[in-house]
Coordinates of C-alpha atoms in Angstrom, one line a residue:
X208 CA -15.0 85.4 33.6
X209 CA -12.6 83.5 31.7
X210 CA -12.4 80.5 34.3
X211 CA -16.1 80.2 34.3
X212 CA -16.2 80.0 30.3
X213 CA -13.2 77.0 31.0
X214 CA -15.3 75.5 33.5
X215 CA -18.5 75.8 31.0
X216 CA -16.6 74.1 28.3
X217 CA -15.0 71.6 30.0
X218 CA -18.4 70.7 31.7
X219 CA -20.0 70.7 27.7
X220 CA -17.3 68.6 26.1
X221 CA -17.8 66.1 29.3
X222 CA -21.1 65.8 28.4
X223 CA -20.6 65.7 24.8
X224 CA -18.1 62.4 25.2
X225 CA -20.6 60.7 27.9
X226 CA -23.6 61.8 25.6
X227 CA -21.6 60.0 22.8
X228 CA -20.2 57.2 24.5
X229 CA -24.0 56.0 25.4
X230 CA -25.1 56.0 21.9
X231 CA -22.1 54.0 20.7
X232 CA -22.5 51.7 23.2
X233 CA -26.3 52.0 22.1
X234 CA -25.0 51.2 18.4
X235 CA -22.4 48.4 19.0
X236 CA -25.4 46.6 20.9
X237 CA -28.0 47.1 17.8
X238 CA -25.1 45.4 15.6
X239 CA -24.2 42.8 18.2
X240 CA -28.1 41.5 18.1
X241 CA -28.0 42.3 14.6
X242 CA -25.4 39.7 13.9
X243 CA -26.9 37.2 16.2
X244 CA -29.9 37.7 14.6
X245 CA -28.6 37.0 11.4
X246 CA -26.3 34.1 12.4
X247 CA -29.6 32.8 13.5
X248 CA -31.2 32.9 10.2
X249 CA -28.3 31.7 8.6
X250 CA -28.6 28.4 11.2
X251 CA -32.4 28.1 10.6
X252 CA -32.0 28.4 6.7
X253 CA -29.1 26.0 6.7
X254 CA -31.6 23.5 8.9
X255 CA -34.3 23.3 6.4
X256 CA -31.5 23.0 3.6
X257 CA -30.7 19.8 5.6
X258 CA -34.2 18.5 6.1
X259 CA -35.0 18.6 3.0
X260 CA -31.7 16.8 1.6
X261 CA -32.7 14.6 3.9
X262 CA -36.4 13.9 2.8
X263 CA -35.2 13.5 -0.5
X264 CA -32.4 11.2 -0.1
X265 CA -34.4 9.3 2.0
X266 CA -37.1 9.5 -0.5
X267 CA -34.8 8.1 -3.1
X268 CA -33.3 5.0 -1.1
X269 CA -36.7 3.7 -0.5
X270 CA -37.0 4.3 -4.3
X271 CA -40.2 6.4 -3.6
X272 CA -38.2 9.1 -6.0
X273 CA -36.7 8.1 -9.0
X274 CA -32.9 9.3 -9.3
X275 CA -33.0 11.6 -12.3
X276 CA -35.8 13.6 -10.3
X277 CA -33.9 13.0 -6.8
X278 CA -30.4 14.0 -8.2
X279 CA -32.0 17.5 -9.8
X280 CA -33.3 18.3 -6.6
X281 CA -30.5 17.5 -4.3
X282 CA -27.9 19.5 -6.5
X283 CA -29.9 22.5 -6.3
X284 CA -30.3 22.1 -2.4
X285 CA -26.2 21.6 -2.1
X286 CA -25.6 24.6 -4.2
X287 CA -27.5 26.6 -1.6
X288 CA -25.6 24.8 1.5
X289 CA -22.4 24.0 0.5
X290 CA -20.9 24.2 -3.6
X291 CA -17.8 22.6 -2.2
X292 CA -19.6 18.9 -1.4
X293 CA -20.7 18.7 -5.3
X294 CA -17.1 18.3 -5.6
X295 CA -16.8 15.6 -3.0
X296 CA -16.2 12.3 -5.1
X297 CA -19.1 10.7 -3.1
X298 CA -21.6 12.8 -4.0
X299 CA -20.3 13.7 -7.6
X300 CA -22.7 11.7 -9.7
X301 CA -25.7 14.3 -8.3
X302 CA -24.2 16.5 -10.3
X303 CA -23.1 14.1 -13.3
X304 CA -27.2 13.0 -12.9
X305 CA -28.2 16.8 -13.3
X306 CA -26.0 17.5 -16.2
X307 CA -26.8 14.2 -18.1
X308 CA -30.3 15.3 -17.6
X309 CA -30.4 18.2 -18.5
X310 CA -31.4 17.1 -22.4
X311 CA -34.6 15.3 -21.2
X312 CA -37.8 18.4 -21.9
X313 CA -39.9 18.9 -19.0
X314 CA -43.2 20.6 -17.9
X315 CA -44.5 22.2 -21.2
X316 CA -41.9 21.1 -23.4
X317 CA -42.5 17.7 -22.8
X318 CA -46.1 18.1 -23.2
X319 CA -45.4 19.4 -26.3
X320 CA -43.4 16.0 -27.8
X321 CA -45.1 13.2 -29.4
X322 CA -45.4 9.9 -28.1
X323 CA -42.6 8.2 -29.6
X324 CA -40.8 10.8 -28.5
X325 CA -41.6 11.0 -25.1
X326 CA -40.9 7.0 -25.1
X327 CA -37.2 7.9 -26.3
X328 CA -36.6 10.3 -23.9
X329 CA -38.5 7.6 -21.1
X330 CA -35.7 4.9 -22.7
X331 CA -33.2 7.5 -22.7
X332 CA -33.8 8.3 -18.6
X333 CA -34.2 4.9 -17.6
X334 CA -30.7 3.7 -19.1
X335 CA -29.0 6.5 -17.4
X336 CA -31.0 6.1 -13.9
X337 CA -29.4 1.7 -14.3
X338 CA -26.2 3.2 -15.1
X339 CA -25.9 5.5 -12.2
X340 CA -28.0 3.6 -9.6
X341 CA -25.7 2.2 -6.9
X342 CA -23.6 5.3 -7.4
X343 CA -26.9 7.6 -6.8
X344 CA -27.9 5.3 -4.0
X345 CA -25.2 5.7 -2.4
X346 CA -24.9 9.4 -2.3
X347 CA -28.5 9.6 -1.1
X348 CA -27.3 7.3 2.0
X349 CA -24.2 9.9 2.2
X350 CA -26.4 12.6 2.0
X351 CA -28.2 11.0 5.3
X352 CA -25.1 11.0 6.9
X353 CA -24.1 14.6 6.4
X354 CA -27.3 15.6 8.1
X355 CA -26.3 13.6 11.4
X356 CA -22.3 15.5 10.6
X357 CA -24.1 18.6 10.3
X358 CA -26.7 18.3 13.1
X359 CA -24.0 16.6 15.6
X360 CA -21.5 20.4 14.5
X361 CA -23.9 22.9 14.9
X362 CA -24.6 20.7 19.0
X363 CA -21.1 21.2 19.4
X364 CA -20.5 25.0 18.9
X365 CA -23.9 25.7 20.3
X366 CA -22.3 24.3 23.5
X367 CA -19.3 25.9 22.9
X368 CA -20.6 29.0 22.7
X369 CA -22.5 28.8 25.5
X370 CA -19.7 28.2 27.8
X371 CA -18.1 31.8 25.9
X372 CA -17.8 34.6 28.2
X373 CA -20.2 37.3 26.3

């Protein structure tokens, strides 16, 4: 009687580690497509980060967007994709742009000034935008120029991962 309850067990815990070994292999493949799933997301968002840098800058060196406007825009977009290239001396006036912009009232506020005001602040904007345009134009032709880097890097490791064993 005691060699069948041995056998019994044995036979129980076997089928208790095979019974568990399928649902963590079941579990590791949920988080496998998981992560793929989010690098993917991470890729797509960082893709339409880059299109729209590049519409803008664009935009801005066929002065269809004036700087101030162009510069606000782009810094928030670089926040999201990188904080690091705000840094980069090339594309540092973006972010000397948004601060020294920052003063100038918009939407309601700006509503809310009178015209001589609104003609300072216009004065005001237009200095800065003389000041800073071949520095702002040449960032926005940078900023073209990433998007080819970042297009030609994400080419790259998708064929490098494609020749990964999986």
């Amino acid at each position: 009687m005691s060699g069948s309850f041995t056998q019994l067990f044995v036979l129980l815990g076997t089928l208790l580690i095979i019974g568990l070994s399928i649902y963590a292999i079941v579990l590791w493949r949920q988080v496998y497509i998981n992560t793929r799933r989010i690098q993917e997301l991470q890729q797509e968002q960082r893709q339409n980060l880059l299109d729209a840098i590049n519409v803008i800058s664009r935009s801005m060196t066929q002065d269809e967007l004036n700087p101030t406007e162009g510069c606000i825009r782009l810094k928030l977009l670089l926040e999201k994709l990188d904080p690091e290239l705000l840094l980069s001396p090339e594309y540092k006036v973006i972010e000397q742009m948004y601060e020294r912009s920052r003063e100038f009232a918009t939407h309601q506020a700006r509503n809310a000034l009178s015209a001589p005001e609104k003609l300072l602040q216009d004065q005001a904007r237009e200095a800065l935008e003389n000041e800073l345009k071949l520095e702002v134009r040449n960032a926005a032709e940078a900023l073209q120029r990433l998007d080819s880097a970042y297009r030609e890097a994400a080419a790259a490791k998708a064929k490098s991962d494609a020749h990964e064993p999986n």
